[in-house]
Amino acid sequence: MHPSQRTKTVAISKETKTRPASDGAEFLRPSEQLTDDQLVDLYRDIHLIRRFSERQVEEFESGRMPGGLHPGHGHEAISAAVPRAVRPSDYLNGTHRSQNGILALRGVSFRRLWAEVFGRETGINGGRRGVDLMGTFEDDIRVWAHNPVLGHNAGIATGAALALQLDERDEVIVCLIGDGASVCGTVWEACFFAGIRKLPIVYAVENNMVAYTTRFEDMSPIENISDRASAFGFPGQLVDGNDALAVLDAVHTAAERARRGEGPTLLELKTYRFVGHFIGDPQVYRTREEVSEARKSDPLHLFEALLRDRGLLDDAAVTNIHHENLERIDAGLAEAMLDPFPNPADALSRTYRSGTYPMGYSS
C-alpha cells in the first residue's frame, strides 16, 4: 500500500457537543457561545488568511517578491481560531505557515505585513525578517517572531512561560510548532521542564502530515504526537485541525487550564498542506490523488458549508466577504509598495541592544 493511502482526513462535525458541569448544569463550549455575527466573522477571518497567502504566492510567482515562500494553504482554521481562543493579553508564537494570519488577526495592518514581505522600512520588523519570520515584541500585539531553527521556538516559549510564572502574571503563551519540529529534542526537553514546573504554556503541533519532504509515518513510530504528553505529566489531545470550532475549544480549554496553574497541554492539530513545502516543490513524496482527496476537508469550504446549513451565509454574503477581504489585502499592498527601503546605515539597529556589539566593541 502506498503511504499516501494511509492518510486520513476528518470532516467537521455538525453535532452540538456539550458535557455536564460538576453541578449537573449544562456546560457550553466556547464555540457554542459564539453569536451568529461572530461565526460569520470567523469565516471572514479564515478566508482573509487564505486570500492573503494566495496573494503572496501570486506576488512571488510574478517575480516581484524577494526571498522564499512557504505557504500555509490548509492551515487557516488553526490561524483563525487560535487568537480567538485566548485573551488579547496572552502571547502567541506561530509557525511560518500560521504566523502571518495570526499577526493580521491581532491587529497588524496589511500595509505593515506587506512592507515586511517586500523588505520596506515600514514593515513589522523593519523589512529585515521577511515573510516567513515575522513577529513583534510590541505589547499590544504579543505575537513573537518565528524562530527559523527547527523546534527552538518551543524552548524560547517555555522560557517565556517560566518568566510569566515567576512574575506571577495571569497570561499564558501558546506555542505552535510543526510535525517536523516534533522530532527535535529541544521540544521534548522544553516539555519535560514545563511539566515539572507546571508552566502556563500550551504546546500545539500543526501536523500537516509532511515535514518538508518526509511523510509523518516515516519519521514517527506512533500515530499520534499527542500521545507523547503522558511522558511529561500533562494531558495530550488530538484535534481536527480543519475544524475551526474544535481548535477554538481545545486551545481555550488548554489555555484556561494553564492559567489556573495546572500546567501545559499538548495539542495535536491534524491538518493538511495543500501546496508544496515551498513554491517550486515538485512534491514527489505524495500523489495528486492524495491532495485532491485531502481538499475535500478544506477548512474554508467546510466552515462555509456549516454556516450555509445554519442559514448564516448565502451566495451574496460570501461574494461580499471575499470582495471586502481582497480590497483590504490589495490596499495594504499598494501602500506598502510606496514605502522606502531601510537605510543601510541602520543595518544593526535591530540586531544589538543599547548600542552593545560583540567582541567588546560599542557604539
mmCIF file of C-alpha atoms in Angstrom:
data_model
loop_
_atom_site.group_PDB
_atom_site.id
_atom_site.type_symbol
_atom_site.label_atom_id
_atom_site.label_comp_id
_atom_site.label_asym_id
_atom_site.label_seq_id
_atom_site.Cartn_x
_atom_site.Cartn_y
_atom_site.Cartn_z
ATOM 1 C CA MET A 1 0.000 0.000 0.000
ATOM 2 C CA HIS A 2 1.353 3.424 -0.941
ATOM 3 C CA PRO A 3 1.972 5.635 2.131
ATOM 4 C CA SER A 4 -0.458 8.210 0.743
ATOM 5 C CA GLN A 5 -3.286 5.724 1.079
ATOM 6 C CA ARG A 6 -2.823 5.723 4.843
ATOM 7 C CA THR A 7 -3.566 9.434 5.119
ATOM 8 C CA LYS A 8 -6.844 10.128 6.883
ATOM 9 C CA THR A 9 -8.859 13.322 6.898
ATOM 10 C CA VAL A 10 -11.547 14.194 9.393
ATOM 11 C CA ALA A 11 -14.672 16.106 8.421
ATOM 12 C CA ILE A 12 -16.073 18.857 10.612
ATOM 13 C CA SER A 13 -18.747 17.678 12.996
ATOM 14 C CA LYS A 14 -22.126 19.383 12.789
ATOM 15 C CA GLU A 15 -23.246 17.935 16.087
ATOM 16 C CA THR A 16 -23.677 20.118 19.144
ATOM 17 C CA LYS A 17 -21.304 18.877 21.795
ATOM 18 C CA THR A 18 -21.925 19.522 25.490
ATOM 19 C CA ARG A 19 -20.738 17.877 28.644
ATOM 20 C CA PRO A 20 -22.211 18.151 32.125
ATOM 21 C CA ALA A 21 -20.643 20.522 34.644
ATOM 22 C CA SER A 22 -19.877 19.263 38.125
ATOM 23 C CA ASP A 23 -23.197 20.587 39.420
ATOM 24 C CA GLY A 24 -25.133 18.817 36.701
ATOM 25 C CA ALA A 25 -25.844 22.014 34.755
ATOM 26 C CA GLU A 26 -25.219 22.048 31.025
ATOM 27 C CA PHE A 27 -21.699 23.080 30.057
ATOM 28 C CA LEU A 28 -21.356 25.109 26.869
ATOM 29 C CA ARG A 29 -18.109 25.013 24.955
ATOM 30 C CA PRO A 30 -16.686 28.395 23.846
ATOM 31 C CA SER A 31 -17.672 27.629 20.245
ATOM 32 C CA GLU A 32 -21.302 27.178 21.311
ATOM 33 C CA GLN A 33 -21.321 30.621 22.878
ATOM 34 C CA LEU A 34 -20.438 32.405 19.641
ATOM 35 C CA THR A 35 -23.162 34.621 18.241
ATOM 36 C CA ASP A 36 -24.226 34.364 14.606
ATOM 37 C CA ASP A 37 -22.224 37.500 13.820
ATOM 38 C CA GLN A 38 -19.146 36.062 15.496
ATOM 39 C CA LEU A 39 -19.448 32.862 13.477
ATOM 40 C CA VAL A 40 -19.609 34.879 10.265
ATOM 41 C CA ASP A 41 -16.611 36.914 11.433
ATOM 42 C CA LEU A 42 -14.702 33.681 11.987
ATOM 43 C CA TYR A 43 -15.476 32.624 8.407
ATOM 44 C CA ARG A 44 -14.327 36.070 7.257
ATOM 45 C CA ASP A 45 -11.038 35.559 9.100
ATOM 46 C CA ILE A 46 -10.461 32.096 7.616
ATOM 47 C CA HIS A 47 -10.983 33.450 4.112
ATOM 48 C CA LEU A 48 -8.846 36.530 4.824
ATOM 49 C CA ILE A 49 -5.906 34.340 5.806
ATOM 50 C CA ARG A 50 -6.330 32.089 2.760
ATOM 51 C CA ARG A 51 -6.556 35.029 0.369
ATOM 52 C CA PHE A 52 -3.531 36.755 1.886
ATOM 53 C CA SER A 53 -1.486 33.594 1.377
ATOM 54 C CA GLU A 54 -2.755 33.233 -2.193
ATOM 55 C CA ARG A 55 -1.813 36.846 -2.961
ATOM 56 C CA GLN A 56 1.672 36.206 -1.586
ATOM 57 C CA VAL A 57 2.016 33.277 -3.978
ATOM 58 C CA GLU A 58 0.851 35.475 -6.866
ATOM 59 C CA GLU A 59 3.390 38.165 -5.999
ATOM 60 C CA PHE A 60 6.182 35.626 -5.575
ATOM 61 C CA GLU A 61 5.474 33.931 -8.889
ATOM 62 C CA SER A 62 5.366 37.317 -10.618
ATOM 63 C CA GLY A 63 8.999 37.837 -9.648
ATOM 64 C CA ARG A 64 8.327 40.960 -7.582
ATOM 65 C CA MET A 65 8.584 39.340 -4.153
ATOM 66 C CA PRO A 66 12.078 38.602 -2.769
ATOM 67 C CA GLY A 67 13.245 35.641 -0.699
ATOM 68 C CA GLY A 68 11.463 32.317 -0.300
ATOM 69 C CA LEU A 69 7.862 31.439 0.460
ATOM 70 C CA HIS A 70 6.308 28.568 2.417
ATOM 71 C CA PRO A 71 2.528 28.891 2.017
ATOM 72 C CA GLY A 72 0.076 27.572 4.598
ATOM 73 C CA HIS A 73 -2.929 26.703 2.419
ATOM 74 C CA GLY A 74 -4.909 24.286 4.570
ATOM 75 C CA HIS A 75 -3.831 25.660 7.976
ATOM 76 C CA GLU A 76 -6.328 28.537 8.074
ATOM 77 C CA ALA A 77 -8.681 27.050 10.692
ATOM 78 C CA ILE A 78 -5.734 26.998 13.101
ATOM 79 C CA SER A 79 -4.536 30.520 12.313
ATOM 80 C CA ALA A 80 -8.050 31.931 12.658
ATOM 81 C CA ALA A 81 -9.114 30.046 15.789
ATOM 82 C CA VAL A 82 -6.034 30.339 17.991
ATOM 83 C CA PRO A 83 -6.176 34.142 18.503
ATOM 84 C CA ARG A 84 -9.900 33.886 19.300
ATOM 85 C CA ALA A 85 -9.352 31.097 21.813
ATOM 86 C CA VAL A 86 -7.208 33.143 24.186
ATOM 87 C CA ARG A 87 -7.194 36.616 25.701
ATOM 88 C CA PRO A 88 -5.682 39.571 23.791
ATOM 89 C CA SER A 89 -3.103 39.803 26.589
ATOM 90 C CA ASP A 90 -1.879 36.231 26.041
ATOM 91 C CA TYR A 91 1.246 35.560 23.994
ATOM 92 C CA LEU A 92 1.286 33.650 20.703
ATOM 93 C CA ASN A 93 4.180 32.106 18.817
ATOM 94 C CA GLY A 94 3.198 30.644 15.444
ATOM 95 C CA THR A 95 4.924 28.690 12.713
ATOM 96 C CA HIS A 96 5.931 30.068 9.333
ATOM 97 C CA ARG A 97 2.588 28.747 7.999
ATOM 98 C CA SER A 98 0.329 30.293 10.648
ATOM 99 C CA GLN A 99 2.204 33.400 11.787
ATOM 100 C CA ASN A 100 1.082 35.800 9.029
ATOM 101 C CA GLY A 101 -2.596 35.128 9.669
ATOM 102 C CA ILE A 102 -2.232 35.361 13.444
ATOM 103 C CA LEU A 103 -0.498 38.734 13.127
ATOM 104 C CA ALA A 104 -3.273 40.073 10.901
ATOM 105 C CA LEU A 105 -5.938 38.983 13.369
ATOM 106 C CA ARG A 106 -4.024 40.531 16.255
ATOM 107 C CA GLY A 107 -4.393 43.910 14.553
ATOM 108 C CA VAL A 108 -1.251 44.320 12.420
ATOM 109 C CA SER A 109 -2.192 46.232 9.275
ATOM 110 C CA PHE A 110 -1.743 44.696 5.864
ATOM 111 C CA ARG A 111 0.432 47.663 4.963
ATOM 112 C CA ARG A 112 2.930 46.645 7.673
ATOM 113 C CA LEU A 113 2.717 42.963 6.733
ATOM 114 C CA TRP A 114 3.236 43.594 3.028
ATOM 115 C CA ALA A 115 6.017 46.076 3.793
ATOM 116 C CA GLU A 116 7.839 43.331 5.670
ATOM 117 C CA VAL A 117 7.287 40.907 2.776
ATOM 118 C CA PHE A 118 8.868 43.399 0.381
ATOM 119 C CA GLY A 119 11.688 44.489 2.689
ATOM 120 C CA ARG A 120 10.437 48.005 3.399
ATOM 121 C CA GLU A 121 11.329 50.116 6.421
ATOM 122 C CA THR A 122 7.674 50.307 7.489
ATOM 123 C CA GLY A 123 7.426 46.520 7.821
ATOM 124 C CA ILE A 124 6.618 44.991 11.164
ATOM 125 C CA ASN A 125 10.309 44.079 11.527
ATOM 126 C CA GLY A 126 11.650 46.991 9.520
ATOM 127 C CA GLY A 127 11.880 44.849 6.394
ATOM 128 C CA ARG A 128 14.619 42.728 7.968
ATOM 129 C CA ARG A 129 12.936 39.353 8.617
ATOM 130 C CA GLY A 130 10.709 38.766 5.594
ATOM 131 C CA VAL A 131 7.551 36.776 5.074
ATOM 132 C CA ASP A 132 8.360 33.569 6.984
ATOM 133 C CA LEU A 133 9.813 35.007 10.196
ATOM 134 C CA MET A 134 7.563 37.932 11.053
ATOM 135 C CA GLY A 135 6.692 38.788 14.632
ATOM 136 C CA THR A 136 6.959 41.520 17.223
ATOM 137 C CA PHE A 137 7.541 42.254 20.886
ATOM 138 C CA GLU A 138 5.027 45.114 20.708
ATOM 139 C CA ASP A 139 2.959 44.850 23.852
ATOM 140 C CA ASP A 140 -0.396 45.444 22.178
ATOM 141 C CA ILE A 141 0.168 42.560 19.710
ATOM 142 C CA ARG A 142 2.144 39.905 21.610
ATOM 143 C CA VAL A 143 2.901 37.646 18.661
ATOM 144 C CA TRP A 144 6.552 36.720 18.897
ATOM 145 C CA ALA A 145 8.695 36.231 15.834
ATOM 146 C CA HIS A 146 9.052 32.714 14.474
ATOM 147 C CA ASN A 147 12.471 31.149 15.037
ATOM 148 C CA PRO A 148 13.958 29.594 11.875
ATOM 149 C CA VAL A 149 15.849 26.876 13.802
ATOM 150 C CA LEU A 150 13.569 23.852 13.801
ATOM 151 C CA GLY A 151 11.966 23.302 17.205
ATOM 152 C CA HIS A 152 13.809 26.076 19.008
ATOM 153 C CA ASN A 153 10.765 28.295 19.412
ATOM 154 C CA ALA A 154 9.492 25.700 21.900
ATOM 155 C CA GLY A 155 12.490 26.374 24.136
ATOM 156 C CA ILE A 156 12.100 30.134 23.813
ATOM 157 C CA ALA A 157 8.363 29.994 24.537
ATOM 158 C CA THR A 158 8.992 27.771 27.556
ATOM 159 C CA GLY A 159 11.438 30.330 28.905
ATOM 160 C CA ALA A 160 8.783 32.994 28.460
ATOM 161 C CA ALA A 161 6.281 30.819 30.324
ATOM 162 C CA LEU A 162 8.772 30.490 33.175
ATOM 163 C CA ALA A 163 9.070 34.273 33.332
ATOM 164 C CA LEU A 164 5.278 34.607 33.456
ATOM 165 C CA GLN A 165 5.159 32.134 36.321
ATOM 166 C CA LEU A 166 7.989 33.736 38.284
ATOM 167 C CA ASP A 167 6.391 37.163 37.895
ATOM 168 C CA GLU A 168 3.033 35.690 38.995
ATOM 169 C CA ARG A 169 1.317 37.064 35.916
ATOM 170 C CA ASP A 170 -2.036 35.941 34.569
ATOM 171 C CA GLU A 171 -1.029 35.476 30.931
ATOM 172 C CA VAL A 172 -0.274 32.233 29.107
ATOM 173 C CA ILE A 173 1.670 31.555 25.927
ATOM 174 C CA VAL A 174 0.569 29.341 23.043
ATOM 175 C CA CYS A 175 3.497 27.803 21.167
ATOM 176 C CA LEU A 176 2.763 26.375 17.715
ATOM 177 C CA ILE A 177 5.230 24.000 16.083
ATOM 178 C CA GLY A 178 5.119 21.758 13.018
ATOM 179 C CA ASP A 179 5.235 17.982 12.870
ATOM 180 C CA GLY A 180 8.818 18.240 11.628
ATOM 181 C CA ALA A 181 9.813 20.085 14.793
ATOM 182 C CA SER A 182 8.072 17.419 16.850
ATOM 183 C CA VAL A 183 11.026 15.068 16.348
ATOM 184 C CA CYS A 184 13.523 17.598 17.694
ATOM 185 C CA GLY A 185 14.995 17.018 21.137
ATOM 186 C CA THR A 186 14.646 20.705 22.038
ATOM 187 C CA VAL A 187 10.864 20.408 22.004
ATOM 188 C CA TRP A 188 10.736 17.487 24.402
ATOM 189 C CA GLU A 189 13.353 18.966 26.715
ATOM 190 C CA ALA A 190 11.111 22.021 26.933
ATOM 191 C CA CYS A 191 8.069 19.834 27.623
ATOM 192 C CA PHE A 192 9.968 17.957 30.337
ATOM 193 C CA PHE A 193 10.835 21.202 32.126
ATOM 194 C CA ALA A 194 7.375 22.711 31.641
ATOM 195 C CA GLY A 195 5.735 19.588 33.017
ATOM 196 C CA ILE A 196 7.843 19.663 36.173
ATOM 197 C CA ARG A 197 7.210 23.365 36.765
ATOM 198 C CA LYS A 198 3.572 23.326 35.599
ATOM 199 C CA LEU A 199 4.274 26.316 33.393
ATOM 200 C CA PRO A 200 1.487 28.415 31.798
ATOM 201 C CA ILE A 201 2.049 27.220 28.236
ATOM 202 C CA VAL A 202 0.113 25.367 25.546
ATOM 203 C CA TYR A 203 2.113 23.357 23.008
ATOM 204 C CA ALA A 204 0.173 22.953 19.764
ATOM 205 C CA VAL A 205 1.541 20.874 16.875
ATOM 206 C CA GLU A 206 0.257 21.765 13.399
ATOM 207 C CA ASN A 207 0.574 18.266 11.977
ATOM 208 C CA ASN A 208 0.096 18.561 8.216
ATOM 209 C CA MET A 209 1.415 15.017 7.696
ATOM 210 C CA VAL A 210 4.605 16.008 5.830
ATOM 211 C CA ALA A 211 7.782 17.603 7.235
ATOM 212 C CA TYR A 212 9.450 19.224 4.235
ATOM 213 C CA THR A 213 9.569 16.092 2.053
ATOM 214 C CA THR A 214 9.320 13.425 4.770
ATOM 215 C CA ARG A 215 5.942 11.875 5.433
ATOM 216 C CA PHE A 216 4.868 11.762 9.064
ATOM 217 C CA GLU A 217 4.524 7.989 9.217
ATOM 218 C CA ASP A 218 8.130 7.672 8.037
ATOM 219 C CA MET A 219 9.518 9.698 10.945
ATOM 220 C CA SER A 220 7.250 8.786 13.846
ATOM 221 C CA PRO A 221 6.940 5.355 15.496
ATOM 222 C CA ILE A 222 3.480 6.244 16.818
ATOM 223 C CA GLU A 223 0.407 7.519 15.012
ATOM 224 C CA ASN A 224 -0.397 10.499 17.250
ATOM 225 C CA ILE A 225 2.075 13.061 18.575
ATOM 226 C CA SER A 226 -0.386 13.962 21.334
ATOM 227 C CA ASP A 227 0.176 10.521 22.911
ATOM 228 C CA ARG A 228 3.653 11.640 23.962
ATOM 229 C CA ALA A 229 2.269 14.118 26.505
ATOM 230 C CA SER A 230 1.837 11.486 29.213
ATOM 231 C CA ALA A 231 5.615 11.090 29.401
ATOM 232 C CA PHE A 232 5.828 14.648 30.702
ATOM 233 C CA GLY A 233 2.962 14.502 33.146
ATOM 234 C CA PHE A 234 0.391 16.587 31.337
ATOM 235 C CA PRO A 235 -2.553 15.829 29.042
ATOM 236 C CA GLY A 236 -2.445 15.466 25.280
ATOM 237 C CA GLN A 237 -5.362 15.898 22.915
ATOM 238 C CA LEU A 238 -5.873 15.000 19.265
ATOM 239 C CA VAL A 239 -7.857 17.728 17.465
ATOM 240 C CA ASP A 240 -9.261 18.050 13.953
ATOM 241 C CA GLY A 241 -7.167 20.969 12.749
ATOM 242 C CA ASN A 242 -9.521 21.552 9.817
ATOM 243 C CA ASP A 243 -12.393 22.312 12.212
ATOM 244 C CA ALA A 244 -12.068 25.904 13.422
ATOM 245 C CA LEU A 245 -14.580 25.355 16.231
ATOM 246 C CA ALA A 246 -12.775 22.261 17.501
ATOM 247 C CA VAL A 247 -9.473 24.174 17.515
ATOM 248 C CA LEU A 248 -11.118 27.089 19.318
ATOM 249 C CA ASP A 249 -12.482 24.831 22.061
ATOM 250 C CA ALA A 250 -9.278 22.834 22.527
ATOM 251 C CA VAL A 251 -6.943 25.838 22.694
ATOM 252 C CA HIS A 252 -9.282 27.755 25.019
ATOM 253 C CA THR A 253 -9.611 24.809 27.405
ATOM 254 C CA ALA A 254 -5.845 24.237 27.449
ATOM 255 C CA ALA A 255 -5.102 27.936 27.985
ATOM 256 C CA GLU A 256 -7.508 28.209 30.902
ATOM 257 C CA ARG A 257 -6.041 25.065 32.447
ATOM 258 C CA ALA A 258 -2.575 26.631 32.213
ATOM 259 C CA ARG A 259 -3.871 29.908 33.629
ATOM 260 C CA ARG A 260 -5.199 28.091 36.697
ATOM 261 C CA GLY A 261 -1.705 26.810 37.434
ATOM 262 C CA GLU A 262 -2.389 23.240 36.289
ATOM 263 C CA GLY A 263 0.398 23.213 33.710
ATOM 264 C CA PRO A 264 0.795 22.588 29.978
ATOM 265 C CA THR A 265 -1.278 20.683 27.445
ATOM 266 C CA LEU A 266 -0.015 19.141 24.214
ATOM 267 C CA LEU A 267 -2.499 19.623 21.384
ATOM 268 C CA GLU A 268 -2.064 17.874 18.055
ATOM 269 C CA LEU A 269 -3.941 19.794 15.388
ATOM 270 C CA LYS A 270 -4.106 17.419 12.431
ATOM 271 C CA THR A 271 -4.484 19.200 9.133
ATOM 272 C CA TYR A 272 -3.056 19.018 5.615
ATOM 273 C CA ARG A 273 -0.839 21.222 3.462
ATOM 274 C CA PHE A 274 -2.486 21.597 0.053
ATOM 275 C CA VAL A 275 0.599 23.078 -1.604
ATOM 276 C CA GLY A 276 4.281 22.190 -1.604
ATOM 277 C CA HIS A 277 6.665 22.912 1.247
ATOM 278 C CA PHE A 278 7.855 25.873 -0.827
ATOM 279 C CA ILE A 279 6.928 27.366 -4.172
ATOM 280 C CA GLY A 280 8.512 25.093 -6.764
ATOM 281 C CA ASP A 281 8.441 21.964 -4.592
ATOM 282 C CA PRO A 282 7.935 19.000 -7.018
ATOM 283 C CA GLN A 283 6.057 17.097 -4.244
ATOM 284 C CA VAL A 284 7.382 13.677 -5.229
ATOM 285 C CA TYR A 285 6.511 12.407 -1.745
ATOM 286 C CA ARG A 286 2.754 12.334 -2.437
ATOM 287 C CA THR A 287 0.285 11.837 -5.266
ATOM 288 C CA ARG A 288 -2.116 14.259 -6.882
ATOM 289 C CA GLU A 289 -4.933 11.921 -5.923
ATOM 290 C CA GLU A 290 -3.999 12.218 -2.253
ATOM 291 C CA VAL A 291 -4.009 16.019 -2.394
ATOM 292 C CA SER A 292 -7.341 16.006 -4.232
ATOM 293 C CA GLU A 293 -8.857 13.756 -1.563
ATOM 294 C CA ALA A 294 -7.498 15.941 1.244
ATOM 295 C CA ARG A 295 -9.037 19.043 -0.323
ATOM 296 C CA LYS A 296 -12.449 17.590 0.479
ATOM 297 C CA SER A 297 -11.660 18.613 4.063
ATOM 298 C CA ASP A 298 -10.588 22.143 3.159
ATOM 299 C CA PRO A 299 -11.233 24.166 6.358
ATOM 300 C CA LEU A 300 -12.528 27.159 4.413
ATOM 301 C CA HIS A 301 -15.094 25.139 2.458
ATOM 302 C CA LEU A 302 -16.117 23.069 5.475
ATOM 303 C CA PHE A 303 -16.824 26.115 7.593
ATOM 304 C CA GLU A 304 -18.651 27.858 4.761
ATOM 305 C CA ALA A 305 -20.852 24.781 4.321
ATOM 306 C CA LEU A 306 -21.588 24.702 8.047
ATOM 307 C CA LEU A 307 -22.696 28.334 8.093
ATOM 308 C CA ARG A 308 -24.755 27.890 4.946
ATOM 309 C CA ASP A 309 -26.541 24.980 6.626
ATOM 310 C CA ARG A 310 -27.311 27.248 9.568
ATOM 311 C CA GLY A 311 -28.656 29.942 7.271
ATOM 312 C CA LEU A 312 -25.880 32.394 8.153
ATOM 313 C CA LEU A 313 -24.316 32.591 4.680
ATOM 314 C CA ASP A 314 -25.620 32.697 1.132
ATOM 315 C CA ASP A 315 -24.011 33.392 -2.247
ATOM 316 C CA ALA A 316 -24.354 37.168 -1.879
ATOM 317 C CA ALA A 317 -22.811 37.226 1.603
ATOM 318 C CA VAL A 318 -19.902 35.020 0.558
ATOM 319 C CA THR A 319 -19.211 37.159 -2.517
ATOM 320 C CA ASN A 320 -19.311 40.326 -0.418
ATOM 321 C CA ILE A 321 -16.915 38.927 2.205
ATOM 322 C CA HIS A 322 -14.468 37.761 -0.453
ATOM 323 C CA HIS A 323 -14.556 41.152 -2.168
ATOM 324 C CA GLU A 324 -14.023 43.089 1.072
ATOM 325 C CA ASN A 325 -11.107 40.882 2.108
ATOM 326 C CA LEU A 326 -9.361 41.259 -1.223
ATOM 327 C CA GLU A 327 -9.814 45.023 -1.081
ATOM 328 C CA ARG A 328 -8.165 45.144 2.359
ATOM 329 C CA ILE A 329 -5.259 42.999 1.244
ATOM 330 C CA ASP A 330 -4.640 44.851 -2.017
ATOM 331 C CA ALA A 331 -4.994 48.293 -0.432
ATOM 332 C CA GLY A 332 -2.283 47.373 2.060
ATOM 333 C CA LEU A 333 -0.078 46.088 -0.760
ATOM 334 C CA ALA A 334 -0.463 49.297 -2.756
ATOM 335 C CA GLU A 335 0.503 51.398 0.270
ATOM 336 C CA ALA A 336 3.488 49.226 1.171
ATOM 337 C CA MET A 337 4.961 49.379 -2.324
ATOM 338 C CA LEU A 338 5.282 53.169 -1.953
ATOM 339 C CA ASP A 339 7.217 52.872 1.309
ATOM 340 C CA PRO A 340 11.023 53.301 1.444
ATOM 341 C CA PHE A 341 13.647 50.603 1.798
ATOM 342 C CA PRO A 342 15.711 50.583 5.017
ATOM 343 C CA ASN A 343 18.730 52.866 5.301
ATOM 344 C CA PRO A 344 21.911 50.721 5.133
ATOM 345 C CA ALA A 345 23.380 52.881 7.900
ATOM 346 C CA ASP A 346 20.731 51.443 10.237
ATOM 347 C CA ALA A 347 21.510 47.795 9.448
ATOM 348 C CA LEU A 348 22.455 46.950 13.039
ATOM 349 C CA SER A 349 19.759 48.992 14.736
ATOM 350 C CA ARG A 350 17.580 45.940 15.454
ATOM 351 C CA THR A 351 20.397 43.470 16.000
ATOM 352 C CA TYR A 352 22.103 44.597 19.211
ATOM 353 C CA ARG A 353 20.530 46.297 22.189
ATOM 354 C CA SER A 354 21.676 49.533 23.830
ATOM 355 C CA GLY A 355 24.497 50.064 21.358
ATOM 356 C CA THR A 356 26.411 46.991 22.597
ATOM 357 C CA TYR A 357 28.160 44.904 19.970
ATOM 358 C CA PRO A 358 30.013 41.567 20.191
ATOM 359 C CA MET A 359 33.781 41.210 20.698
ATOM 360 C CA GLY A 360 33.904 44.172 23.090
ATOM 361 C CA TYR A 361 33.037 46.873 20.576
ATOM 362 C CA SER A 362 30.448 49.509 21.412
ATOM 363 C CA SER A 363 28.739 52.322 19.554
#
